[in-house]
Coordinates of N, CA and C in Angstrom, one line a residue:
M1030 N 29.6 -57.7 61.7 CA 29.6 -57.8 63.1 C 30.1 -56.5 63.7
V1031 N 29.5 -56.1 64.7 CA 29.8 -54.8 65.4 C 30.2 -55.2 66.9
T1032 N 31.3 -54.7 67.3 CA 31.7 -54.9 68.7 C 31.8 -53.5 69.3
L1033 N 31.1 -53.3 70.4 CA 31.1 -52.0 71.1 C 32.2 -52.0 72.1
A1034 N 32.8 -50.8 72.3 CA 33.8 -50.7 73.3 C 33.2 -50.7 74.7
S1035 N 31.9 -50.2 74.8 CA 31.2 -50.1 76.1 C 29.7 -50.2 75.7
P1036 N 28.9 -50.4 76.7 CA 27.4 -50.5 76.5 C 27.0 -49.1 76.0
T1037 N 26.1 -49.2 75.0 CA 25.5 -47.9 74.4 C 24.0 -48.1 74.2
A1038 N 23.3 -47.3 74.9 CA 21.8 -47.4 74.9 C 21.2 -47.3 73.5
Y1039 N 21.8 -46.5 72.6 CA 21.2 -46.2 71.3 C 21.8 -47.0 70.2
S1040 N 22.6 -48.0 70.5 CA 23.3 -48.8 69.5 C 22.3 -49.5 68.5
C1041 N 21.3 -50.1 69.0 CA 20.3 -50.8 68.1 C 19.6 -49.8 67.2
S1042 N 19.2 -48.7 67.7 CA 18.5 -47.7 66.9 C 19.4 -47.1 65.9
S1043 N 20.7 -47.0 66.1 CA 21.6 -46.4 65.1 C 21.7 -47.2 63.9
T1044 N 21.3 -48.5 63.9 CA 21.4 -49.4 62.7 C 20.3 -49.0 61.7
N1045 N 19.4 -48.2 62.1 CA 18.4 -47.7 61.1 C 18.9 -46.7 60.1
Y1046 N 20.1 -46.2 60.4 CA 20.7 -45.2 59.6 C 21.2 -45.8 58.3
Y1047 N 21.1 -45.1 57.2 CA 21.3 -45.6 55.9 C 22.7 -46.2 55.7
T1048 N 23.7 -45.7 56.4 CA 25.1 -46.3 56.3 C 25.2 -47.7 56.8
F1049 N 24.2 -48.2 57.5 CA 24.2 -49.6 57.9 C 23.5 -50.5 57.0
V1050 N 23.0 -50.0 55.9 CA 22.3 -50.9 54.9 C 23.3 -51.7 54.1
P1051 N 23.1 -53.0 54.0 CA 24.1 -53.8 53.3 C 24.1 -53.5 51.8
V1052 N 25.2 -53.6 51.2 CA 25.3 -53.5 49.8 C 26.0 -54.7 49.2
P1053 N 25.7 -55.0 47.9 CA 26.4 -56.2 47.3 C 27.9 -56.0 47.1
R1054 N 28.7 -56.8 47.8 CA 30.1 -56.6 47.7 C 30.6 -56.7 46.2
Q1055 N 30.1 -57.6 45.4 CA 30.6 -57.7 44.0 C 30.3 -56.4 43.2
V1056 N 29.3 -55.6 43.5 CA 29.0 -54.4 42.8 C 30.1 -53.3 43.3
V1057 N 30.3 -53.3 44.6 CA 31.3 -52.3 45.0 C 32.7 -52.6 44.5
E1058 N 33.0 -53.9 44.5 CA 34.4 -54.3 44.0 C 34.5 -54.1 42.5
A1059 N 33.4 -54.3 41.8 CA 33.4 -54.1 40.3 C 33.5 -52.7 39.9
W1060 N 32.8 -51.8 40.6 CA 32.7 -50.4 40.2 C 33.5 -49.4 41.0
G1061 N 34.0 -49.9 42.2 CA 34.8 -48.9 43.0 C 33.9 -47.8 43.5
P1062 N 34.5 -46.6 43.5 CA 33.7 -45.4 44.0 C 32.5 -45.1 43.0
R1063 N 32.5 -45.6 41.9 CA 31.3 -45.4 40.9 C 30.2 -46.3 41.1
W1064 N 30.2 -47.2 42.2 CA 29.1 -48.1 42.4 C 27.8 -47.4 42.8
T1065 N 27.9 -46.1 43.2 CA 26.7 -45.4 43.6 C 26.0 -44.7 42.5
L1066 N 26.5 -44.8 41.2 CA 25.9 -44.2 40.1 C 24.6 -45.0 39.8
P1067 N 23.5 -44.3 39.3 CA 22.2 -44.9 39.1 C 22.3 -46.2 38.3
Q1068 N 23.1 -46.3 37.3 CA 23.2 -47.5 36.4 C 23.8 -48.7 37.1
H1069 N 24.5 -48.4 38.3 CA 25.2 -49.5 39.0 C 24.4 -50.0 40.3
L1070 N 23.5 -49.2 40.7 CA 22.8 -49.6 41.9 C 21.9 -50.8 41.8
V1071 N 21.9 -51.6 42.8 CA 21.2 -52.9 42.8 C 20.0 -52.7 43.8
G1072 N 18.8 -53.1 43.3 CA 17.6 -53.0 44.2 C 16.6 -54.1 43.8
N1073 N 15.6 -54.2 44.6 CA 14.6 -55.2 44.4 C 13.2 -54.7 44.3
G1074 N 13.1 -53.4 44.0 CA 11.8 -52.8 44.0 C 11.2 -52.6 42.6
A1075 N 10.0 -52.0 42.5 CA 9.3 -51.9 41.2 C 10.0 -50.8 40.3
F1076 N 10.8 -50.0 40.8 CA 11.4 -48.9 40.1 C 12.9 -48.9 40.2
R1077 N 13.6 -48.4 39.2 CA 15.1 -48.3 39.3 C 15.4 -46.8 39.1
W1078 N 16.5 -46.4 39.7 CA 16.9 -45.0 39.6 C 17.4 -44.7 38.2
S1079 N 16.8 -43.6 37.6 CA 17.2 -43.2 36.3 C 17.9 -41.9 36.2
Y1080 N 17.7 -41.1 37.2 CA 18.4 -39.8 37.3 C 18.5 -39.3 38.7
W1081 N 19.6 -38.7 39.0 CA 19.8 -38.1 40.3 C 20.8 -37.0 40.2
R1082 N 20.5 -35.8 40.8 CA 21.4 -34.7 40.9 C 21.2 -34.1 42.2
Q1083 N 22.3 -34.1 43.0 CA 22.3 -33.7 44.4 C 21.7 -32.3 44.5
N1084 N 20.8 -32.1 45.4 CA 20.1 -30.9 45.7 C 19.2 -30.4 44.6
D1085 N 18.9 -31.3 43.6 CA 18.0 -30.9 42.5 C 16.8 -31.8 42.5
R1086 N 16.9 -33.0 41.9 CA 15.8 -33.9 41.9 C 16.3 -35.3 41.6
Y1087 N 15.4 -36.3 41.8 CA 15.7 -37.7 41.4 C 14.5 -38.3 40.7
E1088 N 14.8 -39.2 39.8 CA 13.8 -39.8 39.0 C 13.9 -41.3 38.9
F1089 N 12.8 -42.0 38.9 CA 12.8 -43.4 38.8 C 12.0 -43.9 37.6
V1090 N 12.3 -45.0 37.0 CA 11.5 -45.6 35.9 C 11.2 -47.0 36.3
R1091 N 10.1 -47.5 35.7 CA 9.7 -48.9 36.0 C 10.8 -49.9 35.7
S1092 N 11.0 -50.8 36.6 CA 12.1 -51.8 36.4 C 11.5 -53.0 35.6
P1093 N 12.1 -53.3 34.5 CA 11.6 -54.5 33.7 C 11.9 -55.8 34.3
S1094 N 12.8 -55.8 35.3 CA 13.2 -57.1 36.0 C 12.4 -57.3 37.3
Y1095 N 11.5 -56.4 37.6 CA 10.7 -56.6 38.8 C 9.8 -57.7 38.6
W1096 N 9.6 -58.6 39.7 CA 8.9 -59.8 39.6 C 7.4 -59.6 39.2
D1097 N 6.8 -58.5 39.5 CA 5.4 -58.2 39.2 C 5.2 -57.0 38.3
H1098 N 6.2 -56.9 37.3 CA 6.3 -55.8 36.4 C 4.9 -55.5 35.7
A1099 N 4.2 -56.5 35.3 CA 2.9 -56.3 34.6 C 1.9 -55.5 35.4
N1100 N 2.0 -55.6 36.7 CA 1.0 -55.0 37.6 C 1.4 -53.7 38.2
V1101 N 2.5 -53.1 37.8 CA 3.0 -51.8 38.2 C 2.3 -50.8 37.3
N1102 N 1.5 -49.9 37.9 CA 0.7 -49.0 37.1 C 1.4 -47.8 36.6
S1103 N 2.3 -47.3 37.4 CA 3.1 -46.1 37.0 C 4.3 -46.5 36.2
T1104 N 4.7 -45.6 35.3 CA 5.9 -45.8 34.5 C 7.1 -45.0 35.0
R1105 N 6.8 -43.9 35.7 CA 7.9 -43.0 36.2 C 7.5 -42.5 37.5
S1106 N 8.5 -42.0 38.3 CA 8.3 -41.4 39.5 C 9.4 -40.4 39.7
S1107 N 9.1 -39.3 40.3 CA 10.2 -38.3 40.6 C 10.0 -37.6 41.9
G1108 N 11.1 -37.0 42.4 CA 11.0 -36.4 43.7 C 12.0 -35.3 43.8
I1109 N 11.8 -34.4 44.8 CA 12.7 -33.3 45.1 C 13.2 -33.5 46.5
P1110 N 14.5 -33.4 46.7 CA 15.0 -33.6 48.1 C 14.5 -32.4 49.0
W1111 N 14.1 -32.8 50.2 CA 13.6 -31.8 51.1 C 14.7 -31.5 52.2
T1112 N 15.1 -30.3 52.3 CA 16.0 -29.9 53.3 C 15.5 -28.8 54.2
T1113 N 15.9 -28.8 55.4 CA 15.4 -27.8 56.3 C 16.5 -26.8 56.7

């Protein structure tokens, strides 16, 4: 729940920012500040985070627990952070 001190025109659009994304409390409580490591992240997509290095690259591998695992064609995905 968010309570604003005064009306704010941009309050609804600010919830699109990643810091407003809910995270599983039990994961944060179990791992503390290490909950953000790739092996502790919880997701529901076809890939899971396998590698991340800030300002370098990130890599994903196919998640064996994804509900439609058999129909995911790629086995890996990677990316490079884009900064301006």
